[in-house]
Tab-separated table of C-alpha atoms in Angstrom:
chain	number	residue	atom	x	y	z
A	1	MET	CA	-111.204	-26.251	121.702
A	2	LYS	CA	-109.094	-23.935	119.529
A	3	ILE	CA	-105.569	-24.874	118.409
A	4	LYS	CA	-104.246	-21.788	120.190
A	5	ASP	CA	-105.806	-22.945	123.488
A	6	ILE	CA	-104.327	-26.426	123.084
A	7	ILE	CA	-100.827	-25.019	122.476
A	8	LEU	CA	-101.110	-22.655	125.429
A	9	GLY	CA	-102.255	-25.509	127.657
A	10	LEU	CA	-99.287	-27.640	126.634
A	11	VAL	CA	-96.888	-24.760	127.358
A	12	CYS	CA	-98.381	-24.262	130.815
A	13	LEU	CA	-98.184	-28.002	131.550
A	14	ASN	CA	-94.546	-28.116	130.436
A	15	VAL	CA	-93.618	-25.124	132.562
A	16	ILE	CA	-95.342	-26.461	135.659
A	17	THR	CA	-93.638	-29.835	135.220
A	18	LEU	CA	-90.204	-28.194	134.937
A	19	ALA	CA	-90.883	-26.044	137.978
A	20	VAL	CA	-91.830	-29.074	140.064
A	21	ILE	CA	-88.692	-30.904	138.928
A	22	ALA	CA	-86.610	-27.931	140.063
A	23	SER	CA	-88.452	-27.870	143.427
A	24	SER	CA	-88.996	-24.135	142.929
A	25	PRO	CA	-92.151	-22.302	143.990
A	26	LEU	CA	-94.433	-21.563	141.060
A	27	THR	CA	-94.571	-17.904	140.142
A	28	CYS	CA	-95.622	-16.573	136.745
A	29	PRO	CA	-95.987	-19.830	134.757
A	30	ALA	CA	-98.800	-21.084	136.991
A	31	ASP	CA	-100.870	-18.189	135.684
A	32	LEU	CA	-99.642	-18.229	132.100
A	33	GLY	CA	-103.116	-18.853	130.720
A	34	LYS	CA	-104.547	-15.910	132.616
A	35	GLU	CA	-102.020	-13.140	132.221
A	36	CYS	CA	-100.238	-13.762	128.920
A	37	ALA	CA	-100.582	-10.904	126.490
A	38	SER	CA	-102.127	-11.498	123.077
A	39	ASP	CA	-98.616	-11.946	121.666
A	40	GLY	CA	-97.936	-14.829	124.057
A	41	GLU	CA	-95.454	-12.880	126.194
A	42	TRP	CA	-95.713	-13.104	129.968
A	43	LYS	CA	-95.956	-9.610	131.445
A	44	GLY	CA	-96.660	-10.377	135.074
A	45	GLU	CA	-94.333	-10.383	138.088
A	46	PHE	CA	-91.462	-12.859	138.049
A	47	PHE	CA	-90.401	-12.334	141.665
A	48	PRO	CA	-93.638	-11.933	143.603
A	49	GLY	CA	-93.203	-11.267	147.283
A	50	ILE	CA	-89.672	-9.887	146.850
A	51	PRO	CA	-89.600	-6.106	147.404
A	52	GLU	CA	-87.051	-3.578	146.231
A	53	ILE	CA	-83.893	-4.230	148.240
A	54	LYS	CA	-83.125	-1.480	150.763
A	55	HIS	CA	-80.218	-0.653	153.068
A	56	GLU	CA	-81.095	-1.617	156.667
A	57	GLY	CA	-77.667	-1.504	158.322
A	58	PRO	CA	-75.245	-4.137	159.665
A	59	PHE	CA	-77.553	-5.296	162.462
A	60	SER	CA	-80.474	-6.213	160.216
A	61	LYS	CA	-81.484	-9.878	160.206
A	62	ASN	CA	-83.405	-9.509	156.949
A	63	PRO	CA	-81.568	-11.517	154.232
A	64	LEU	CA	-83.268	-9.405	151.568
A	65	SER	CA	-81.601	-6.175	152.665
A	66	PHE	CA	-78.226	-4.488	152.371
A	67	LYS	CA	-76.148	-4.410	155.537
A	68	TRP	CA	-73.090	-2.488	154.290
A	69	TYR	CA	-73.950	-1.199	150.813
A	70	ASN	CA	-75.713	2.158	150.976
A	71	ALA	CA	-75.817	3.472	147.410
A	72	GLU	CA	-76.092	7.185	148.187
A	73	GLU	CA	-73.622	7.259	151.093
A	74	GLU	CA	-70.430	9.175	150.322
A	75	ILE	CA	-67.077	7.544	151.125
A	76	LEU	CA	-63.678	8.959	150.132
A	77	GLY	CA	-65.298	11.677	148.053
A	78	LYS	CA	-67.712	9.510	146.022
A	79	LYS	CA	-71.057	7.866	146.518
A	80	MET	CA	-70.805	4.137	147.047
A	81	LYS	CA	-72.780	3.470	143.883
A	82	ASP	CA	-70.188	5.468	141.903
A	83	TRP	CA	-67.266	3.534	143.373
A	84	MET	CA	-68.995	0.212	142.698
A	85	ARG	CA	-71.054	0.524	139.506
A	86	PHE	CA	-72.536	-2.947	140.052
A	87	SER	CA	-73.763	-4.989	137.088
A	88	VAL	CA	-75.865	-8.156	136.722
A	89	ALA	CA	-74.500	-10.864	134.388
A	90	PHE	CA	-77.361	-12.146	132.245
A	91	TRP	CA	-75.773	-15.517	131.441
A	92	HIS	CA	-75.132	-16.729	134.988
A	93	THR	CA	-78.243	-15.178	136.499
A	94	PHE	CA	-80.774	-16.219	133.863
A	95	ARG	CA	-79.092	-18.975	131.832
A	96	GLY	CA	-77.255	-20.880	134.536
A	97	THR	CA	-78.505	-24.427	135.127
A	98	GLY	CA	-76.583	-25.253	138.280
A	99	ASP	CA	-73.938	-27.708	137.134
A	100	PRO	CA	-71.590	-27.439	134.119
A	101	PHE	CA	-70.516	-31.079	134.489
A	102	GLY	CA	-73.802	-32.930	134.891
A	103	ALA	CA	-77.569	-32.649	134.663
A	104	PRO	CA	-79.178	-29.278	135.451
A	105	THR	CA	-80.207	-28.819	139.070
A	106	LYS	CA	-82.440	-25.785	138.581
A	107	VAL	CA	-85.029	-24.534	136.113
A	108	TRP	CA	-86.516	-21.149	136.912
A	109	PRO	CA	-90.309	-21.134	137.114
A	110	TRP	CA	-90.711	-18.912	134.065
A	111	GLU	CA	-88.752	-21.267	131.786
A	112	ASP	CA	-90.723	-23.391	129.287
A	113	GLY	CA	-87.893	-25.710	128.278
A	114	THR	CA	-87.218	-24.039	124.920
A	115	ASN	CA	-84.705	-21.593	123.519
A	116	SER	CA	-87.348	-19.812	121.469
A	117	LEU	CA	-87.694	-16.109	120.828
A	118	ALA	CA	-90.732	-16.001	123.119
A	119	MET	CA	-88.676	-17.567	125.909
A	120	ALA	CA	-85.795	-15.136	125.254
A	121	LYS	CA	-88.184	-12.212	125.668
A	122	ARG	CA	-89.600	-13.659	128.882
A	123	ARG	CA	-86.078	-13.963	130.304
A	124	MET	CA	-85.383	-10.365	129.326
A	125	ARG	CA	-88.436	-9.187	131.244
A	126	ALA	CA	-87.302	-11.202	134.261
A	127	ASN	CA	-83.835	-9.638	133.933
A	128	PHE	CA	-85.110	-6.079	134.198
A	129	GLU	CA	-87.496	-6.828	137.054
A	130	PHE	CA	-84.524	-8.340	138.898
A	131	ILE	CA	-82.264	-5.370	138.135
A	132	ARG	CA	-84.820	-2.844	139.334
A	133	LYS	CA	-85.621	-4.719	142.548
A	134	LEU	CA	-81.902	-5.163	143.274
A	135	GLY	CA	-81.397	-1.429	142.750
A	136	VAL	CA	-78.622	-1.411	140.139
A	137	ASP	CA	-78.409	0.348	136.789
A	138	LEU	CA	-76.128	-1.925	134.750
A	139	TRP	CA	-76.198	-5.369	133.129
A	140	CYS	CA	-73.915	-7.466	130.894
A	141	PHE	CA	-74.685	-9.956	128.147
A	142	HIS	CA	-73.439	-12.353	125.477
A	143	ASP	CA	-75.279	-12.134	122.169
A	144	ARG	CA	-76.242	-15.833	122.067
A	145	ASP	CA	-77.384	-15.871	125.692
A	146	ILE	CA	-80.038	-13.228	125.187
A	147	ALA	CA	-81.219	-14.415	121.737
A	148	PRO	CA	-81.290	-17.880	120.158
A	149	ASP	CA	-78.835	-18.894	117.470
A	150	GLY	CA	-80.450	-19.272	114.068
A	151	LYS	CA	-79.809	-21.652	111.200
A	152	THR	CA	-78.015	-18.870	109.335
A	153	LEU	CA	-76.118	-15.748	110.348
A	154	GLU	CA	-78.962	-13.657	108.937
A	155	GLU	CA	-81.496	-15.495	111.106
A	156	SER	CA	-79.296	-15.156	114.196
A	157	ASN	CA	-78.984	-11.414	113.584
A	158	ALA	CA	-82.747	-11.086	113.153
A	159	ASN	CA	-83.358	-12.948	116.423
A	160	LEU	CA	-80.894	-10.675	118.198
A	161	ASP	CA	-82.521	-7.554	116.758
A	162	GLU	CA	-85.943	-8.627	118.013
A	163	VAL	CA	-84.782	-9.307	121.574
A	164	VAL	CA	-82.594	-6.193	121.693
A	165	ALA	CA	-85.553	-4.045	120.647
A	166	LEU	CA	-87.421	-5.313	123.710
A	167	ALA	CA	-84.360	-4.771	125.929
A	168	LYS	CA	-84.128	-1.191	124.707
A	169	GLU	CA	-87.775	-0.638	125.634
A	170	LEU	CA	-87.425	-2.256	129.054
A	171	GLN	CA	-84.215	-0.384	129.934
A	172	GLY	CA	-85.908	3.001	130.014
A	173	ASN	CA	-83.671	5.988	130.614
A	174	LYS	CA	-81.835	4.742	133.694
A	175	ILE	CA	-80.532	1.239	132.906
A	176	HIS	CA	-77.985	0.303	130.228
A	177	PRO	CA	-75.265	-2.333	129.668
A	178	LEU	CA	-71.950	-2.086	131.430
A	179	TRP	CA	-70.744	-4.107	128.472
A	180	GLY	CA	-71.763	-6.571	125.802
A	181	THR	CA	-69.873	-9.313	124.008
A	182	ALA	CA	-70.140	-12.066	121.426
A	183	GLN	CA	-70.197	-15.699	122.519
A	184	LEU	CA	-67.439	-17.234	120.394
A	185	PHE	CA	-66.890	-20.571	122.086
A	186	MET	CA	-69.966	-22.782	122.503
A	187	HIS	CA	-70.820	-23.465	118.857
A	188	PRO	CA	-68.847	-26.341	117.268
A	189	ARG	CA	-67.543	-23.991	114.580
A	190	TYR	CA	-65.311	-22.445	117.253
A	191	MET	CA	-63.662	-25.695	118.321
A	192	HIS	CA	-60.272	-24.369	117.153
A	193	GLY	CA	-60.921	-20.844	118.405
A	194	ALA	CA	-62.438	-17.839	116.681
A	195	ALA	CA	-59.921	-15.154	115.717
A	196	THR	CA	-57.177	-17.774	116.111
A	197	SER	CA	-59.004	-20.449	114.140
A	198	SER	CA	-57.025	-22.163	111.399
A	199	ASP	CA	-60.096	-21.863	109.146
A	200	VAL	CA	-60.620	-18.553	107.349
A	201	GLY	CA	-64.379	-19.196	107.169
A	202	VAL	CA	-64.582	-19.356	110.950
A	203	TYR	CA	-62.456	-16.220	111.215
A	204	ALA	CA	-64.865	-14.356	108.932
A	205	TYR	CA	-67.922	-15.672	110.782
A	206	ALA	CA	-66.442	-14.568	114.117
A	207	ALA	CA	-65.765	-11.104	112.717
A	208	ALA	CA	-69.358	-10.842	111.526
A	209	GLN	CA	-70.660	-11.949	114.918
A	210	VAL	CA	-68.474	-9.427	116.774
A	211	LYS	CA	-69.515	-6.690	114.348
A	212	LYS	CA	-73.169	-7.307	115.154
A	213	ALA	CA	-72.579	-7.624	118.905
A	214	MET	CA	-70.720	-4.300	118.918
A	215	GLU	CA	-73.588	-2.676	117.054
A	216	VAL	CA	-76.235	-3.841	119.530
A	217	THR	CA	-74.026	-2.902	122.504
A	218	HIS	CA	-73.748	0.585	121.016
A	219	TYR	CA	-77.510	0.718	120.340
A	220	LEU	CA	-78.300	-0.200	123.949
A	221	GLY	CA	-75.965	2.482	125.297
A	222	GLY	CA	-73.284	0.085	126.498
A	223	GLU	CA	-70.192	1.650	128.034
A	224	ASN	CA	-67.716	-1.105	127.099
A	225	TYR	CA	-67.268	-4.100	124.805
A	226	VAL	CA	-65.402	-7.204	126.017
A	227	PHE	CA	-63.324	-9.761	124.149
A	228	TRP	CA	-63.313	-13.017	126.073
A	229	GLY	CA	-60.177	-15.053	125.757
A	230	GLY	CA	-59.551	-18.569	126.975
A	231	ARG	CA	-60.602	-20.377	123.847
A	232	GLU	CA	-58.139	-18.241	121.894
A	233	GLY	CA	-55.228	-20.544	122.714
A	234	TYR	CA	-53.573	-23.830	121.942
A	235	GLN	CA	-53.832	-27.250	123.570
A	236	THR	CA	-50.624	-28.311	121.839
A	237	LEU	CA	-47.954	-26.486	119.898
A	238	LEU	CA	-47.070	-29.472	117.726
A	239	ASN	CA	-49.612	-28.612	115.044
A	240	THR	CA	-49.883	-24.874	115.676
A	241	ASP	CA	-48.288	-21.887	113.950
A	242	MET	CA	-48.325	-19.567	116.975
A	243	LYS	CA	-46.767	-16.580	115.205
A	244	ARG	CA	-49.372	-16.729	112.456
A	245	GLU	CA	-52.293	-17.114	114.845
A	246	LEU	CA	-51.139	-14.230	117.042
A	247	ASN	CA	-50.897	-12.082	113.935
A	248	HIS	CA	-54.426	-13.127	112.910
A	249	LEU	CA	-55.696	-12.205	116.360
A	250	ALA	CA	-54.015	-8.796	116.258
A	251	ARG	CA	-55.552	-8.095	112.846
A	252	PHE	CA	-58.958	-9.158	114.222
A	253	LEU	CA	-58.678	-6.716	117.119
A	254	GLU	CA	-57.549	-3.971	114.752
A	255	GLY	CA	-60.719	-4.626	112.773
A	256	ALA	CA	-62.771	-4.241	115.936
A	257	VAL	CA	-61.103	-0.913	116.701
A	258	ALA	CA	-61.846	0.312	113.186
A	259	TRP	CA	-65.491	-0.772	113.405
A	260	LYS	CA	-65.877	0.850	116.821
A	261	LYS	CA	-64.778	4.162	115.346
A	262	LYS	CA	-66.899	3.770	112.213
A	263	ILE	CA	-70.145	3.270	114.156
A	264	GLY	CA	-69.294	6.002	116.663
A	265	PHE	CA	-69.093	3.705	119.681
A	266	LYS	CA	-67.430	5.710	122.450
A	267	GLY	CA	-67.054	2.830	124.888
A	268	THR	CA	-63.878	1.098	125.979
A	269	LEU	CA	-62.705	-2.144	124.380
A	270	LEU	CA	-61.695	-4.702	127.014
A	271	ILE	CA	-59.778	-7.985	126.937
A	272	GLU	CA	-60.224	-10.488	129.749
A	273	PRO	CA	-57.245	-12.635	130.788
A	274	LYS	CA	-58.609	-16.186	130.956
A	275	PRO	CA	-56.163	-19.020	131.758
A	276	GLN	CA	-56.851	-22.748	131.538
A	277	GLU	CA	-60.222	-22.479	129.767
A	278	PRO	CA	-59.607	-24.904	128.243
A	279	THR	CA	-56.136	-24.235	126.848
A	280	LYS	CA	-52.636	-24.096	128.308
A	281	HIS	CA	-50.734	-21.914	125.797
A	282	GLN	CA	-52.420	-18.523	125.562
A	283	TYR	CA	-51.816	-14.910	124.638
A	284	ASP	CA	-54.045	-13.841	127.567
A	285	TRP	CA	-52.830	-16.061	130.417
A	286	ASP	CA	-52.709	-13.175	132.903
A	287	ALA	CA	-52.641	-9.378	133.023
A	288	ALA	CA	-48.924	-9.154	132.195
A	289	THR	CA	-49.146	-11.577	129.246
A	290	THR	CA	-52.156	-9.747	127.832
A	291	ALA	CA	-50.490	-6.360	128.275
A	292	ALA	CA	-47.384	-7.691	126.491
A	293	PHE	CA	-49.530	-8.888	123.582
A	294	LEU	CA	-51.242	-5.488	123.289
A	295	LEU	CA	-47.913	-3.639	123.482
A	296	LYS	CA	-46.286	-5.946	120.917
A	297	TYR	CA	-48.990	-5.300	118.328
A	298	GLY	CA	-49.502	-1.587	119.022
A	299	LEU	CA	-52.950	-2.030	120.583
A	300	SER	CA	-52.253	-0.821	124.126
A	301	GLY	CA	-53.842	2.561	123.460
A	302	GLU	CA	-57.095	0.954	122.285
A	303	PHE	CA	-57.749	-1.716	124.931
A	304	LYS	CA	-57.958	-2.072	128.688
A	305	LEU	CA	-58.235	-5.221	130.796
A	306	ASN	CA	-61.257	-6.855	132.361
A	307	ILE	CA	-59.818	-8.621	135.412
A	308	GLU	CA	-61.693	-11.608	136.836
A	309	CYS	CA	-60.663	-12.620	140.339
A	310	ASN	CA	-61.203	-16.345	139.762
A	311	HIS	CA	-59.060	-16.207	136.622
A	312	ALA	CA	-56.329	-14.469	138.601
A	313	THR	CA	-56.022	-17.440	140.945
A	314	LEU	CA	-56.097	-19.911	138.041
A	315	SER	CA	-53.096	-18.102	136.551
A	316	GLY	CA	-51.203	-18.440	139.845
A	317	HIS	CA	-51.752	-14.900	141.122
A	318	SER	CA	-53.983	-13.168	143.637
A	319	CYS	CA	-56.756	-10.913	142.377
A	320	HIS	CA	-54.978	-7.969	144.000
A	321	HIS	CA	-51.798	-8.785	142.077
A	322	GLU	CA	-53.648	-8.820	138.753
A	323	LEU	CA	-55.484	-5.582	139.527
A	324	GLU	CA	-52.268	-3.843	140.517
A	325	THR	CA	-50.489	-5.138	137.400
A	326	ALA	CA	-53.274	-3.850	135.162
A	327	ARG	CA	-53.470	-0.569	137.069
A	328	ASN	CA	-49.747	0.104	136.831
A	329	PHE	CA	-49.852	-0.577	133.077
A	330	GLY	CA	-52.655	2.005	132.890
A	331	MET	CA	-54.946	-0.781	131.656
A	332	LEU	CA	-57.415	-1.470	134.490
A	333	GLY	CA	-60.827	-1.162	132.891
A	334	ASN	CA	-63.303	-3.455	134.627
A	335	ILE	CA	-63.601	-6.181	137.279
A	336	ASP	CA	-65.513	-9.450	137.162
A	337	ALA	CA	-66.436	-9.748	140.826
A	338	ASN	CA	-66.166	-13.401	141.754
A	339	THR	CA	-63.847	-15.835	143.442
A	340	GLY	CA	-62.815	-19.469	143.273
A	341	ASP	CA	-62.387	-22.305	145.725
A	342	PRO	CA	-58.683	-22.764	146.620
A	343	GLN	CA	-59.209	-26.533	146.755
A	344	ILE	CA	-60.747	-26.742	143.276
A	345	GLY	CA	-58.607	-26.006	140.232
A	346	TRP	CA	-61.464	-24.705	138.137
A	347	ASP	CA	-63.346	-21.511	137.328
A	348	THR	CA	-66.085	-21.997	139.920
A	349	ASP	CA	-67.413	-18.417	139.591
A	350	GLN	CA	-68.507	-18.038	143.209
A	351	PHE	CA	-69.798	-14.776	144.617
A	352	LEU	CA	-67.036	-12.950	146.482
A	353	THR	CA	-67.634	-13.155	150.248
A	354	ASP	CA	-64.098	-12.913	151.692
A	355	ILE	CA	-63.777	-9.534	153.457
A	356	GLY	CA	-59.971	-9.476	153.257
A	357	GLU	CA	-59.929	-10.157	149.525
A	358	ALA	CA	-62.667	-7.574	148.964
A	359	THR	CA	-60.632	-4.981	150.890
A	360	LEU	CA	-57.579	-5.598	148.692
A	361	VAL	CA	-59.750	-5.361	145.569
A	362	MET	CA	-61.220	-2.054	146.709
A	363	LEU	CA	-57.748	-0.768	147.626
A	364	SER	CA	-56.768	-1.143	143.965
A	365	VAL	CA	-60.010	0.485	142.815
A	366	VAL	CA	-59.503	3.470	145.112
A	367	ARG	CA	-55.867	3.842	144.014
A	368	ASN	CA	-57.162	3.765	140.438
A	369	GLY	CA	-59.563	6.605	141.173
A	370	GLY	CA	-62.523	4.327	140.440
A	371	LEU	CA	-63.430	2.170	137.476
A	372	ALA	CA	-65.782	4.300	135.355
A	373	PRO	CA	-66.668	3.670	132.569
A	374	GLY	CA	-66.000	0.182	133.945
A	375	GLY	CA	-67.500	-1.318	137.056
A	376	PHE	CA	-68.087	-4.561	138.968
A	377	ASN	CA	-69.816	-7.240	136.950
A	378	PHE	CA	-71.102	-10.198	138.961
A	379	ASP	CA	-69.708	-12.924	136.746
A	380	ALA	CA	-70.810	-15.361	139.420
A	381	LYS	CA	-73.403	-18.081	139.719
A	382	LEU	CA	-75.430	-19.769	142.397
A	383	ARG	CA	-74.165	-23.027	143.833
A	384	ARG	CA	-75.768	-26.092	142.275
A	385	GLU	CA	-77.912	-26.783	145.357
A	386	SER	CA	-79.343	-23.222	145.550
A	387	THR	CA	-82.608	-23.481	143.618
A	388	ASP	CA	-85.009	-20.826	144.956
A	389	VAL	CA	-85.493	-17.596	143.009
A	390	GLU	CA	-84.807	-15.595	146.167
A	391	ASP	CA	-81.316	-17.137	146.177
A	392	LEU	CA	-80.529	-14.939	143.149
A	393	PHE	CA	-81.160	-11.869	145.294
A	394	ILE	CA	-79.380	-13.208	148.376
A	395	ALA	CA	-76.242	-14.029	146.362
A	396	HIS	CA	-76.055	-10.575	144.771
A	397	ILE	CA	-76.816	-8.814	148.061
A	398	SER	CA	-74.013	-10.751	149.750
A	399	GLY	CA	-71.559	-9.908	146.959
A	400	MET	CA	-72.494	-6.223	147.011
A	401	ASP	CA	-72.259	-6.025	150.793
A	402	THR	CA	-68.861	-7.733	150.775
A	403	LEU	CA	-67.351	-5.207	148.360
A	404	ALA	CA	-69.050	-2.331	150.176
A	405	ARG	CA	-67.484	-3.522	153.418
A	406	GLY	CA	-64.152	-3.689	151.600
A	407	LEU	CA	-64.553	-0.042	150.585
A	408	ARG	CA	-65.318	0.960	154.163
A	409	ASN	CA	-62.180	-0.880	155.312
A	410	VAL	CA	-60.058	0.951	152.733
A	411	ALA	CA	-61.412	4.249	154.050
A	412	LYS	CA	-60.312	3.222	157.562
A	413	LEU	CA	-56.845	2.252	156.313
A	414	LEU	CA	-56.340	5.529	154.477
A	415	GLU	CA	-57.738	7.671	157.270
A	416	ASP	CA	-55.467	5.949	159.807
A	417	GLY	CA	-52.473	6.400	157.502
A	418	SER	CA	-50.186	3.905	159.262
A	419	LEU	CA	-49.921	1.514	156.319
A	420	THR	CA	-49.373	4.372	153.886
A	421	GLU	CA	-46.613	5.749	156.091
A	422	LEU	CA	-44.989	2.308	156.402
A	423	VAL	CA	-44.761	2.057	152.612
A	424	ARG	CA	-43.451	5.621	152.324
A	425	LYS	CA	-40.701	4.999	154.840
A	426	ARG	CA	-39.633	1.802	153.089
A	427	TYR	CA	-38.794	3.753	149.928
A	428	GLU	CA	-37.671	7.029	151.500
A	429	SER	CA	-34.048	6.576	150.337
A	430	PHE	CA	-35.333	7.311	146.823
A	431	ASP	CA	-36.643	10.678	148.032
A	432	THR	CA	-33.047	11.956	147.954
A	433	GLU	CA	-31.400	13.846	145.114
A	434	ILE	CA	-29.781	10.747	143.579
A	435	GLY	CA	-33.005	8.770	144.057
A	436	ALA	CA	-34.956	11.410	142.164
A	437	GLN	CA	-32.343	11.297	139.371
A	438	ILE	CA	-32.756	7.504	139.119
A	439	GLU	CA	-36.537	7.739	138.887
A	440	ALA	CA	-36.252	10.455	136.263
A	441	GLY	CA	-33.834	8.339	134.196
A	442	LYS	CA	-30.963	10.807	134.669
A	443	ALA	CA	-28.522	8.696	136.691
A	444	ASP	CA	-26.133	6.629	134.576
A	445	PHE	CA	-24.054	3.687	135.798
A	446	GLU	CA	-20.908	5.810	136.240
A	447	ALA	CA	-22.722	8.131	138.657
A	448	LEU	CA	-24.186	5.158	140.530
A	449	GLU	CA	-20.778	3.483	140.736
A	450	LYS	CA	-19.340	6.646	142.275
A	451	LYS	CA	-22.105	6.683	144.904
A	452	ALA	CA	-21.631	2.991	145.668
A	453	MET	CA	-17.922	3.543	146.354
A	454	GLU	CA	-18.683	6.617	148.448
A	455	TRP	CA	-21.349	4.901	150.595
A	456	GLY	CA	-19.760	1.468	150.987
A	457	GLU	CA	-21.814	-1.606	151.865
A	458	PRO	CA	-25.568	-0.748	152.036
A	459	LYS	CA	-27.367	-1.184	155.330
A	460	VAL	CA	-30.677	-2.692	154.307
A	461	GLY	CA	-33.559	-2.198	156.748
A	462	SER	CA	-36.480	-4.480	157.541
A	463	ALA	CA	-39.484	-4.467	155.232
A	464	LYS	CA	-41.806	-4.884	158.246
A	465	GLN	CA	-43.991	-7.396	156.381
A	466	GLU	CA	-45.697	-8.671	159.518
A	467	LEU	CA	-46.439	-5.115	160.653
A	468	ALA	CA	-47.984	-4.365	157.251
A	469	GLU	CA	-50.234	-7.430	157.596
A	470	MET	CA	-51.132	-6.452	161.153
A	471	LEU	CA	-52.130	-2.957	160.067
A	472	PHE	CA	-54.181	-4.355	157.218
A	473	GLN	CA	-55.971	-6.883	159.419
A	474	SER	CA	-56.774	-4.194	161.965
A	475	ALA	CA	-59.053	-2.521	159.439
A	476	LEU	CA	-61.120	-5.639	158.726
């Protein structure tokens, strides 16, 4: 027996063992010895038996079909696919293991138990088969999730180049990244942060990693680049020079802006508010804090916000509140479509299935005129007990249908007009001459004092909060 045959046999045995442990049906690995290419890469079907997902309407009982999301249907002047711009998150979909606090509960059948380049390429092929069968055009990635870390920066870059070359080939002309990013938190070197690290060597390494990640995002045709926060914060202020670290961070982001322009990347730079992961003193606690940071350091014209619904609740706000804050700052760039459990104070990254919340989210999106070049990234993962490959499709279908139903509800609200009229009437006193002067910044305190004396005690009307909620619920 040849050495090559022995190695291949061991790989197949390992894969089958892992698949049995995960209680998942065997797909491609069971036939590894038959259908591997000469380069050792699996090029068969990763999701056999799962067809391209189609719209079948709200009365369909087929779990592998869309009930509410109809990509080509036009609502409020745009096709649904253009309102949504759905994206698959590579890390949760293909690198998730089921439980961040304990032993893995799932191993996909194509996994061989390694983090090798060959395995990275196999995952990438699975990614694009999934994307095409789901019927979306966008995906998102971290650099270290799609390619293994090397022993040196040069080796890591070479690994990334090799996997990205395959991704470019598999994308074709239709698919491209919604955004890419650098993973600056899992490696021990980032224990004190990346751009806020107290070590200049770490700062330089992080800059080099972001530089490379921006380059590959640009090469793949990505529309945005995200800076993930959370780890850029402080557990304690006793041993921290906050002013210095904030300045370091601002200089880091300025460097990213300069590099974006130098390489000709036309995409948007995004910052994601990320509270309590794992820090408690942060520059990016919520949309308002992040906007204040950008305004303070003159970066507001270069960045927009990537709002994650689960992070909104961890910061003490609703997702709708964070979206409206970002939108009114002119900074709403992208949405991580997920939700959390109100009884669990953690970033559980569940797929959004609440129709009311989805309607509020879509209300902000419609008021914003859409999200392009941003979109909805499913930064969400399967529950730890969901271990079948078809569960990946069911979860995404459910999330897409939920947001699509939210869009349809917004259309009903706007077409009815009652809620819009209620809001208009509440503020109609500002539609007077003096109100217009106030909003234009032309009414000083002397003029307002004169009016106050002329009018006497104001008669303040009801806000009709319960009526507003009734009108909203009537559209669900």
